[in-house]
Amino acid sequence: MSGLSRRRFLGLTGGAGLVLAAGLAGPRLLGRAATTGELLASEVPLPTPFRVPLPIPAVLTPVAREADADRYEIVQRTATAEILPGLRTPIWAYQGTFPGPTLESRSGRTAIVRHRNELPVPTVVHLHGGRTPPESDGYATDLVLPTSGTHQAHQHAGMLDPDAKVVQGVRDYVYPLRQRASTLWYHDHRMDFTGPAVYRGLAGFHLVRDAEEDALPLPRGERELPLMIADRAFAADGSMRYPSLDSTLATVPGVEEPYVAGVLGDVVLVNGAPWPVAEVSATRHRLRLLNASNARRYDLALDPPPPDGPAFTQIGSDQGLLDAPREHDHLPIAPAERYDMVVDFGRYPVGTEVTLVNRAGTGSTAYVMRFRVARRGIEDSDIPDRLSTIEPLNRTQARVTREFSFRGGPTGGRHGWLIGGEPYSPSRIDARPRLGDVEIWRFVADLHHPIHLHLVNFRVLSRGGRPPGPFDGGLKDTVDLRPGEAVEVIARFDGYRGRYMFHCHNAEHEDMGMMANFETT
């Protein structure tokens, strides 16, 4: 995209200048290369951990049920929430809560979600992991302008990316959900402002269920816990502290110079609560783990570990069930990744307190939440040796192999984040896979980059020239790259024709240019 056309787009979205943040001597790696980013400290005393009960997001009820579809309505609006005890925090929220309400859908049954934007800026909703037609996928320029009409974007519709779909106030997102049972999530995806918008609260779960998963004797009901993990920092007035160049998110995008590698907070929230505690029975529990942080990686473990055997039994990945369970003593999880884990609290005596710790953290970020084994329970679940069947894909099926580098680099005299040496442009298509074809994509990184592909799922073929790692199993839509690493993934590009995105899911990298387009043809 030329400088002129990019300025034109920023005029529509409320931006007025370069997308990239101020110059950077070099991105920072923290904690022995555990993560990439810079710590932003809170300006208020941090609360004592393990005092707040774990909240579970409410499940949204459809406003209408049709023969083959459920209709929902969500209002995006400002609200306040008591996140830190005794403080009121302004948030941007779906239905006024952080996280937003959980949607639960059946595979193959269409969900139609009407979003009404009562925020002061344009928004875009992306169903992360959804197999979604392009017009509902949440492309970064497909704006929903505020209902108020006061935002300057409504005056500049003719200056937008010509392929963008812009509406005023309300959009119906149509999700056919022709996909396996899986843990999806929805979040804001506006070009150049994803990071601060999600940071302020625009994120929620969307769970897809199917008959195959229902037939398995896995933990369910109150023994199935969706856990959205996200780090934040708080200002002296209780607001979320984020280093935007423009705090209104209406003009200049980007963050202050020290934070262009990623924003790391010092408060770990689970479902919007700081270091919460959950009372559990001494039985198996299913943990649907989502890393919804902007840049922070976690390496999760249990303290104390169970007395006999690994802490976690993995039953699923980003895109649903594994073919067979895998056992882990710990779990690295990058931004936007999901892992479906079973923990058997029956291996601990009643009264035990089990802390979910972060081996990649220090100080206040070294722990995440606590489970209190409060009572005995009747064990009515099991983990079968076989969970699902996954279509095999191998190198001989691949029609094309493509390579993409994810690196920092100068753009317009400032530091940016680039794919193939180029910052994001809505007008450039970097790959045109044919519908139904299998392709291998090779990603090469300079620093940590969690890479997300819209529309498709994939399998990891290799990591660093070796076989996939122990956490690479199953079908994924986000894969984490470590500094200097190359990863190959293989995918079948089926579902829908149209323009889609792939990008780094470090939200600061994404906002500062590390996105690109592919088009299924």
Short mmCIF file of C-alpha atoms in Angstrom, two decimals, residues 55-63 65 70-74 94-95 97-106 111 113 186 204-209 221-222 224-226 271 288:
data_model
loop_
_atom_site.label_atom_id
_atom_site.label_comp_id
_atom_site.label_asym_id
_atom_site.label_seq_id
_atom_site.Cartn_x
_atom_site.Cartn_y
_atom_site.Cartn_z
CA PRO A 55 -15.97 -16.19 37.76
CA ILE A 56 -17.44 -18.21 34.91
CA PRO A 57 -18.70 -16.09 31.97
CA ALA A 58 -22.45 -16.29 31.45
CA VAL A 59 -23.70 -18.30 28.48
CA LEU A 60 -25.61 -16.07 26.07
CA THR A 61 -29.20 -17.10 25.31
CA PRO A 62 -30.35 -16.83 21.69
CA VAL A 63 -32.97 -14.18 21.00
CA ARG A 65 -34.20 -20.14 17.34
CA ASP A 70 -29.68 -19.54 16.38
CA ARG A 71 -29.79 -15.74 16.51
CA TYR A 72 -27.92 -13.71 19.12
CA GLU A 73 -27.58 -10.02 19.89
CA ILE A 74 -24.52 -8.43 21.47
CA TYR A 94 -19.46 -7.17 24.87
CA GLN A 95 -22.76 -6.97 26.80
CA THR A 97 -18.82 -7.71 30.85
CA PHE A 98 -15.19 -8.78 30.62
CA PRO A 99 -14.86 -11.40 29.29
CA GLY A 100 -17.90 -11.11 27.09
CA PRO A 101 -20.66 -13.72 27.31
CA THR A 102 -19.89 -17.24 26.12
CA LEU A 103 -21.70 -18.52 23.05
CA GLU A 104 -22.34 -22.26 22.87
CA SER A 105 -23.18 -23.70 19.45
CA ARG A 106 -23.68 -27.06 17.75
CA ALA A 111 -25.05 -18.96 14.63
CA VAL A 113 -24.65 -12.86 15.89
CA TYR A 186 -14.18 -13.84 19.50
CA GLY A 204 -15.11 -13.77 24.80
CA PHE A 205 -15.46 -17.55 24.36
CA HIS A 206 -17.44 -19.31 21.62
CA LEU A 207 -17.63 -23.05 22.25
CA VAL A 208 -18.65 -25.46 19.50
CA ARG A 209 -19.98 -28.87 20.50
CA GLY A 221 -21.08 -29.47 33.64
CA GLU A 222 -19.46 -27.72 36.60
CA GLU A 224 -15.70 -28.14 32.67
CA LEU A 225 -13.98 -24.78 33.23
CA PRO A 226 -13.29 -22.25 30.45
CA ASN A 271 -11.91 -14.78 33.36
CA ARG A 288 -10.35 -25.12 28.40
#
